[in-house]
Coordinates of C-alpha atoms and ligand atoms in Angstrom, one line a residue:
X170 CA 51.1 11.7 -45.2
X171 CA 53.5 11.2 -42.7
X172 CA 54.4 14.9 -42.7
X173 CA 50.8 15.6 -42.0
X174 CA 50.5 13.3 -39.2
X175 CA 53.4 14.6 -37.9
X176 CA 52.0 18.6 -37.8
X177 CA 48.9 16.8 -36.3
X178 CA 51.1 15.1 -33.1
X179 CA 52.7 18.8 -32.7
X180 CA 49.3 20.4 -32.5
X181 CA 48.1 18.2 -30.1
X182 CA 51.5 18.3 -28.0
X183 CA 51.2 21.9 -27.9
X184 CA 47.5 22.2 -26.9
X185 CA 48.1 19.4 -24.2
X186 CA 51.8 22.0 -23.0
X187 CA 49.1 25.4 -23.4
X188 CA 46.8 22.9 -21.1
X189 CA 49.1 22.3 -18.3
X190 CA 50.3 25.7 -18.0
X191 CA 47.0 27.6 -17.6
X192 CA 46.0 24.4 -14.8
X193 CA 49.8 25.8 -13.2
X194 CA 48.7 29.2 -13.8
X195 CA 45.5 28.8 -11.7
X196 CA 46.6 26.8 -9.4
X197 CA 49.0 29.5 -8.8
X198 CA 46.8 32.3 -8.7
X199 CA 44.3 30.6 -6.5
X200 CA 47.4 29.3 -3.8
X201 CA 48.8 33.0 -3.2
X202 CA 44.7 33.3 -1.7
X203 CA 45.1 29.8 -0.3
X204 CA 47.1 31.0 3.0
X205 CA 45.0 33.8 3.6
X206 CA 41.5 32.1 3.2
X207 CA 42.9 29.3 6.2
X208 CA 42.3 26.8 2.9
X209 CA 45.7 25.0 4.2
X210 CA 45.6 22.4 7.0
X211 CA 48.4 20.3 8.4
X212 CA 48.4 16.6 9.1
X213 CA 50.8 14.5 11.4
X214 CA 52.6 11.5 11.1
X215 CA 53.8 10.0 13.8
X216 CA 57.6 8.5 14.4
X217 CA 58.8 5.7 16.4
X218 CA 61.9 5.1 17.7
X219 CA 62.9 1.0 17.7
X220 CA 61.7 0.4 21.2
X221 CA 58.5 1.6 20.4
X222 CA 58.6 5.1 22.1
X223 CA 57.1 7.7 20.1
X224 CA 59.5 10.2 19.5
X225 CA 57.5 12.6 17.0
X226 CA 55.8 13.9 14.8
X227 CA 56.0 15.7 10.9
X228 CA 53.6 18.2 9.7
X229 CA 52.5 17.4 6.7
X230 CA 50.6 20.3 4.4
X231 CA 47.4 19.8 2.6
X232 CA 45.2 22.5 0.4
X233 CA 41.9 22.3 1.0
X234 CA 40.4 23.5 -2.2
X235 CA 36.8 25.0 -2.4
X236 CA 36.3 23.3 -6.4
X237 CA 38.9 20.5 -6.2
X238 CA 38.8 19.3 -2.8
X239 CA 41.9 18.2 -0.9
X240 CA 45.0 18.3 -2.9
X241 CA 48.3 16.4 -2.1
X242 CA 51.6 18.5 -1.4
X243 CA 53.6 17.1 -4.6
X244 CA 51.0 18.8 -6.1
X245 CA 51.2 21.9 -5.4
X246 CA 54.4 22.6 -3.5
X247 CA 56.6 22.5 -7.4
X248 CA 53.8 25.2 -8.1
X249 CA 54.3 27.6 -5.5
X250 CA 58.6 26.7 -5.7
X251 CA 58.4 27.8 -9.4
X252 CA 56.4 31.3 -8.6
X253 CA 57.6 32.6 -5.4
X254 CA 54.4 32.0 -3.2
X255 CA 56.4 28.6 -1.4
X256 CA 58.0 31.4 1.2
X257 CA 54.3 32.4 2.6
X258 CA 53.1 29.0 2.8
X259 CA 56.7 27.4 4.5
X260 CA 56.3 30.6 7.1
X261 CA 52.5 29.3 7.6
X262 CA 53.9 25.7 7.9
X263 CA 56.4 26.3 10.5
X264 CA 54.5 28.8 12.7
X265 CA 51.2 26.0 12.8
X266 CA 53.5 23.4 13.7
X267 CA 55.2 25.2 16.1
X268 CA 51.8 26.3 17.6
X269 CA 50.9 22.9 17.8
X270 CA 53.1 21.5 19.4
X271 CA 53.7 23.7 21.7
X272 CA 50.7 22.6 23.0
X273 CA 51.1 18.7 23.6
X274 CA 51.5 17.4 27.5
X275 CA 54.5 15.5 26.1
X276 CA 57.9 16.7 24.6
X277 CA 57.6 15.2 21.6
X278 CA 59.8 16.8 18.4
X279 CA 58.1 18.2 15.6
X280 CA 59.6 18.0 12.1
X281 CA 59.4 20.3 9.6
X282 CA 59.8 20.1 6.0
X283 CA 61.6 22.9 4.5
X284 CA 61.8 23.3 0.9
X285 CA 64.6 23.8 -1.4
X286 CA 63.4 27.5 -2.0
X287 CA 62.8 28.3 1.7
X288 CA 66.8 26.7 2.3
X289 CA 68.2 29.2 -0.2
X290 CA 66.4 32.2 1.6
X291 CA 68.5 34.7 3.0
X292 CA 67.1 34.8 6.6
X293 CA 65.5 31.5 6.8
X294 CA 67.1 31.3 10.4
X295 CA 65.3 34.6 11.2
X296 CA 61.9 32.7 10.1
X297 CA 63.0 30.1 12.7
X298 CA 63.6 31.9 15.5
X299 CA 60.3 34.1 15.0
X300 CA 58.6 30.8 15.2
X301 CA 60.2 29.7 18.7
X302 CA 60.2 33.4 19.8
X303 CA 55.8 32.9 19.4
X304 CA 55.4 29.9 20.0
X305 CA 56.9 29.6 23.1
X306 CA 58.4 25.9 21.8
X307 CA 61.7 25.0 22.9
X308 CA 64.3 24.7 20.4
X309 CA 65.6 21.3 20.7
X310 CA 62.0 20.1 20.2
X311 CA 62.4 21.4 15.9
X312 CA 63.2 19.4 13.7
X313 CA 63.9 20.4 10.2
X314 CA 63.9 18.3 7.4
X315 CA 65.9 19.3 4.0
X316 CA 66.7 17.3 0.7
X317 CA 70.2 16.2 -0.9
X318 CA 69.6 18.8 -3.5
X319 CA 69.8 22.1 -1.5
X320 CA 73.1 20.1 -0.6
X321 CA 75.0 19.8 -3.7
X322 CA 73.5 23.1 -5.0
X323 CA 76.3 25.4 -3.1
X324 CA 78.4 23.3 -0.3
X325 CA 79.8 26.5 1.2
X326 CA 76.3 27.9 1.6
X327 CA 74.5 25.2 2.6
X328 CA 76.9 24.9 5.0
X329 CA 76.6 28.3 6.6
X330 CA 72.8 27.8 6.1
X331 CA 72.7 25.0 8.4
X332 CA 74.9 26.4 11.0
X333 CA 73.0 29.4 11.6
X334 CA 69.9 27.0 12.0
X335 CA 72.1 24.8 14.4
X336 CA 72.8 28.3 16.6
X337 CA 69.2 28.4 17.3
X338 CA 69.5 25.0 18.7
X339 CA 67.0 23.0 16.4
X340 CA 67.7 19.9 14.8
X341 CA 67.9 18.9 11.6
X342 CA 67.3 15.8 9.5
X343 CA 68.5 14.9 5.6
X344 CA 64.7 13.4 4.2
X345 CA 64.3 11.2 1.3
X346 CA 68.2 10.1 1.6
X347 CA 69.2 7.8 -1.2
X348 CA 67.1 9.4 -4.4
X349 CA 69.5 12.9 -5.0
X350 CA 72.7 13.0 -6.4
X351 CA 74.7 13.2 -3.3
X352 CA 78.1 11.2 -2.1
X353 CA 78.2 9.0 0.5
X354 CA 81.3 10.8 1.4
X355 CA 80.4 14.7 2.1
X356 CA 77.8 13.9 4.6
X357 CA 80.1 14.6 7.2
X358 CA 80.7 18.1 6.1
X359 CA 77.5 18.9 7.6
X360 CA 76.1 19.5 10.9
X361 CA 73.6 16.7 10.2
X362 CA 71.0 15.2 13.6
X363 CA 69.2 12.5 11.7
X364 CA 69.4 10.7 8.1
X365 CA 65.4 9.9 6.6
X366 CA 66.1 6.6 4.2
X367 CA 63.8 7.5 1.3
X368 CA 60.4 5.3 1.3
X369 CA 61.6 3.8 -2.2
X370 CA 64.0 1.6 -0.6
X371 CA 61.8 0.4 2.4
X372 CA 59.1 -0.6 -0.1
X373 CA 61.1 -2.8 -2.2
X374 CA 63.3 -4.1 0.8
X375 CA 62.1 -8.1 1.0
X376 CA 61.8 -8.1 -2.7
X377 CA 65.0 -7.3 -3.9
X378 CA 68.5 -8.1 -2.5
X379 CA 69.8 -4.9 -4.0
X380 CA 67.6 -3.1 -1.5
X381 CA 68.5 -4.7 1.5
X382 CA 72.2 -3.5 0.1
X383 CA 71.6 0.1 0.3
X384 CA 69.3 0.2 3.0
X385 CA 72.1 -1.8 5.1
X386 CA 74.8 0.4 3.7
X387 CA 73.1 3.3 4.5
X388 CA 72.6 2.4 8.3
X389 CA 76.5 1.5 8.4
X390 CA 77.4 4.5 6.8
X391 CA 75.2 6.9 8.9
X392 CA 76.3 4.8 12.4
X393 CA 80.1 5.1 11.4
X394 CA 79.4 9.2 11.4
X395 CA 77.4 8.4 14.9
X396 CA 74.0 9.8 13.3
X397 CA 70.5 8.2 13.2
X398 CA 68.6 6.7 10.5
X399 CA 64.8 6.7 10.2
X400 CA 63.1 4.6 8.1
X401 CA 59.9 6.4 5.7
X402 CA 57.0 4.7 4.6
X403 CA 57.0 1.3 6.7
X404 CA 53.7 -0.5 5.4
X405 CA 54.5 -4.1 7.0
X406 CA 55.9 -6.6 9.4
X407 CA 58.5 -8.1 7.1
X408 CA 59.8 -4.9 6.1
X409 CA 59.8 -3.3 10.4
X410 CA 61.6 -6.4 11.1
X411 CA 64.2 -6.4 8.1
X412 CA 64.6 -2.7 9.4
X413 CA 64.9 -3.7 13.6
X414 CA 67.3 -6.4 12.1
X415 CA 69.1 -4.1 10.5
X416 CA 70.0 -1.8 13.6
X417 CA 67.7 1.2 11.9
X418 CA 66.5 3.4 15.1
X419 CA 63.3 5.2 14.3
X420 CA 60.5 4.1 12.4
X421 CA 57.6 6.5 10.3
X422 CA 55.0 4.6 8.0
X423 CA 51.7 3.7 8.0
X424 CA 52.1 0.2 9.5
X425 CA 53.0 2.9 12.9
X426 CA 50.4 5.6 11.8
X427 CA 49.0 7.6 8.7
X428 CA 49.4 11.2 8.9
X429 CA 46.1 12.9 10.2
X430 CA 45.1 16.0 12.1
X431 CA 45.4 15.8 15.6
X432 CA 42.4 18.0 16.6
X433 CA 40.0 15.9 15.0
X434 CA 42.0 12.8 16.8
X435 CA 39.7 13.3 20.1
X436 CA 39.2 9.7 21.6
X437 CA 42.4 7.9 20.9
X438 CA 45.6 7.6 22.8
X439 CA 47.4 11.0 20.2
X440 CA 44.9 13.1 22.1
X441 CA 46.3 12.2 25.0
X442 CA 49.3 14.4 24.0
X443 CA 47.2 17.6 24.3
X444 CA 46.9 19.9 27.4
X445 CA 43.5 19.6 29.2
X446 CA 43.6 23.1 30.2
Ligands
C2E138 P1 58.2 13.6 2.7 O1 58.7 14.7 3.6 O2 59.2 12.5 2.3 O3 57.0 13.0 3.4 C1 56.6 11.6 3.4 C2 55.5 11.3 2.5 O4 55.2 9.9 2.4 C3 54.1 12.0 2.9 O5 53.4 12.3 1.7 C4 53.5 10.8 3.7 O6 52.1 11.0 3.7 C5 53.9 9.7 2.9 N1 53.9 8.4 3.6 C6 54.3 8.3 4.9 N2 54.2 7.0 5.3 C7 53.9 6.3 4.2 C8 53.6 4.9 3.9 O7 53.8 4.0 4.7 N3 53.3 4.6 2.6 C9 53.1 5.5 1.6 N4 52.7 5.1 0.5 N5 53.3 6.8 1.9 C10 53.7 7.2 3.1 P2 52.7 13.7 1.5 O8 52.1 14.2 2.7 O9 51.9 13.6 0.3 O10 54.0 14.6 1.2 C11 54.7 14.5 0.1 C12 55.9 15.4 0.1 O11 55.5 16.7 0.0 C13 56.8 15.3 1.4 O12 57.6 14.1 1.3 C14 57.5 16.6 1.3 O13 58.6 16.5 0.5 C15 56.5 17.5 0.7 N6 55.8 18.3 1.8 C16 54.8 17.8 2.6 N7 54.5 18.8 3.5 C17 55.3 19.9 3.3 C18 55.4 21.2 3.8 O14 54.7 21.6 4.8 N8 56.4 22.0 3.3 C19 57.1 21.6 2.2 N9 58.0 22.5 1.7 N10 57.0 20.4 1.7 C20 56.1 19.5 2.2
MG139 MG1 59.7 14.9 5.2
MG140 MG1 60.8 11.9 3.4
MG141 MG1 59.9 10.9 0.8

């Protein structure tokens, strides 16, 4: 009996495995049209640094689906990193930014998030400088932000990687710092602007003492190599205030703003940011 419950589990694991790859498959199928049909859209989050100055903003990427309706990027971004179709989309990502901002009254950066596929790209600095070349956007203004794990992958490369990048003269910024695999110790080996302390630690900081550890470690650490640390996903007060305590220097949450199209932003103070003209 047990035996036969057993074949019964494995049927129903496979079915649910055969399940999730044809959902991949079309999802897949229906993203390489994505680009071309306009489907995708960009939102933006603004970031603050400590005295309240807004500093920036990061383009976020959503798929506007015509069956499923908006989809999230940890959706679909492992999708189109699996099968190839993340370098069209990251190209689409960077010029729209660039576009847009371009465009604002203010110098305000713009950051960019660049996915572990699009770092490992031969000419991703190429891609980069097309960007500025057409959008008219000064360097300095870019912001790009990578993960630990294109780090560790290949130092040497990485490393070449990010000083062709730095040669254009944009900036860029380590995101979700804290969840990959990296030591504390090779950050210095690269030509790093800005850490990103991963949202995981700034929700549990005023709950847990182990929290406030790392976060605080993190900011020492990050000081000691003179580099900034922004904080993700600030919801409250207690947790801004452990942060301003702290000495943290720029600030990105949704007690400071939820990401959200700009264009459609007409009668608040973002629109202010965009030419009259
Ligand atoms: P990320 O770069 O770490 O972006 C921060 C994520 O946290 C965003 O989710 C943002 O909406 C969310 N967030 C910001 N503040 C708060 C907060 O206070 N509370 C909570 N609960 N969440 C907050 P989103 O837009 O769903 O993006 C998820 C991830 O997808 C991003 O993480 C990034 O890794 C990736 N991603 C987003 N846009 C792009 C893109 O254009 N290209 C690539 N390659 N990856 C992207
Ligand atoms: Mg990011
Ligand atoms: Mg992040
Ligand atoms: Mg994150």
């Amino acid at each position: 009996r047990a035996k036969h419950e057993g074949r019964g589990a494995i049927r129903l694991f496979t079915s649910a495995m055969d399940k999730q790859l044809r959902e991949r498959r079309a999802l897949d199928h229906d993203l390489r049209a994505a680009v071309e049909r306009g489907e995708l859209f960009l939102e933006y989050q603004p970031q603050q640094h400590r005295d309240g100055t807004l500093k920036a903003y990061e383009a976020l990427v959503r798929w506007r689906h015509p069956l499923r309706g908006i989809i999230p990027p940890g959706e679909f971004i492992p999708v189109a990193e699996q099968s190839g179709s993340i370098a069209q989309i990251d190209d689409w990502v960077l010029m729209e930014a660039c576009r847009e901002a371009a465009s604002w009254t203010e110098p305000l950066r713009i950051a960019v998030n660049v996915s572990a596929a699009q770092f490992r790209r031969e000419n991703l600095d190429a891609h980069v400088r097309k960007a500025l070349r057409e959008s008219g956007l000064a360097p300095s203004r870019v912001e790009l932000e990578i993960t630990e794990g294109v780090l560790i992958e290949d130092i040497a490369r990485a490393k070449n990687t990010m000083q062709s990048l730095k040669a254009l003269g944009v900036q860029i910024a380590l995101d979700d710092f804290g969840t990959g695999y990296s030591s504390l110790s090779y950050l210095e080996a690269f030509p790093l602007d800005r850490i990103k302390i991963d949202r995981s630690f700034v929700m549990a900081l005023g709950q847990s003492d182990r929290s406030l550890a790392i976060v605080r470690a993190v900011i020492g650490l990050a000081h000691g190599l003179g580099l900034p640390v922004l904080a993700e996903g600030i919801e409250t007060d207690a947790q801004m205030s452990l942060l301003l305590k702290e000495g943290c220097d720029e600030m990105q949450g949704y007690l400071i703003g939820r990401p959200r199209s700009l264009l459609a932003a007409k009668d608040d103070k973002e629109s202010r940011l965009r030419a009259v003209s």
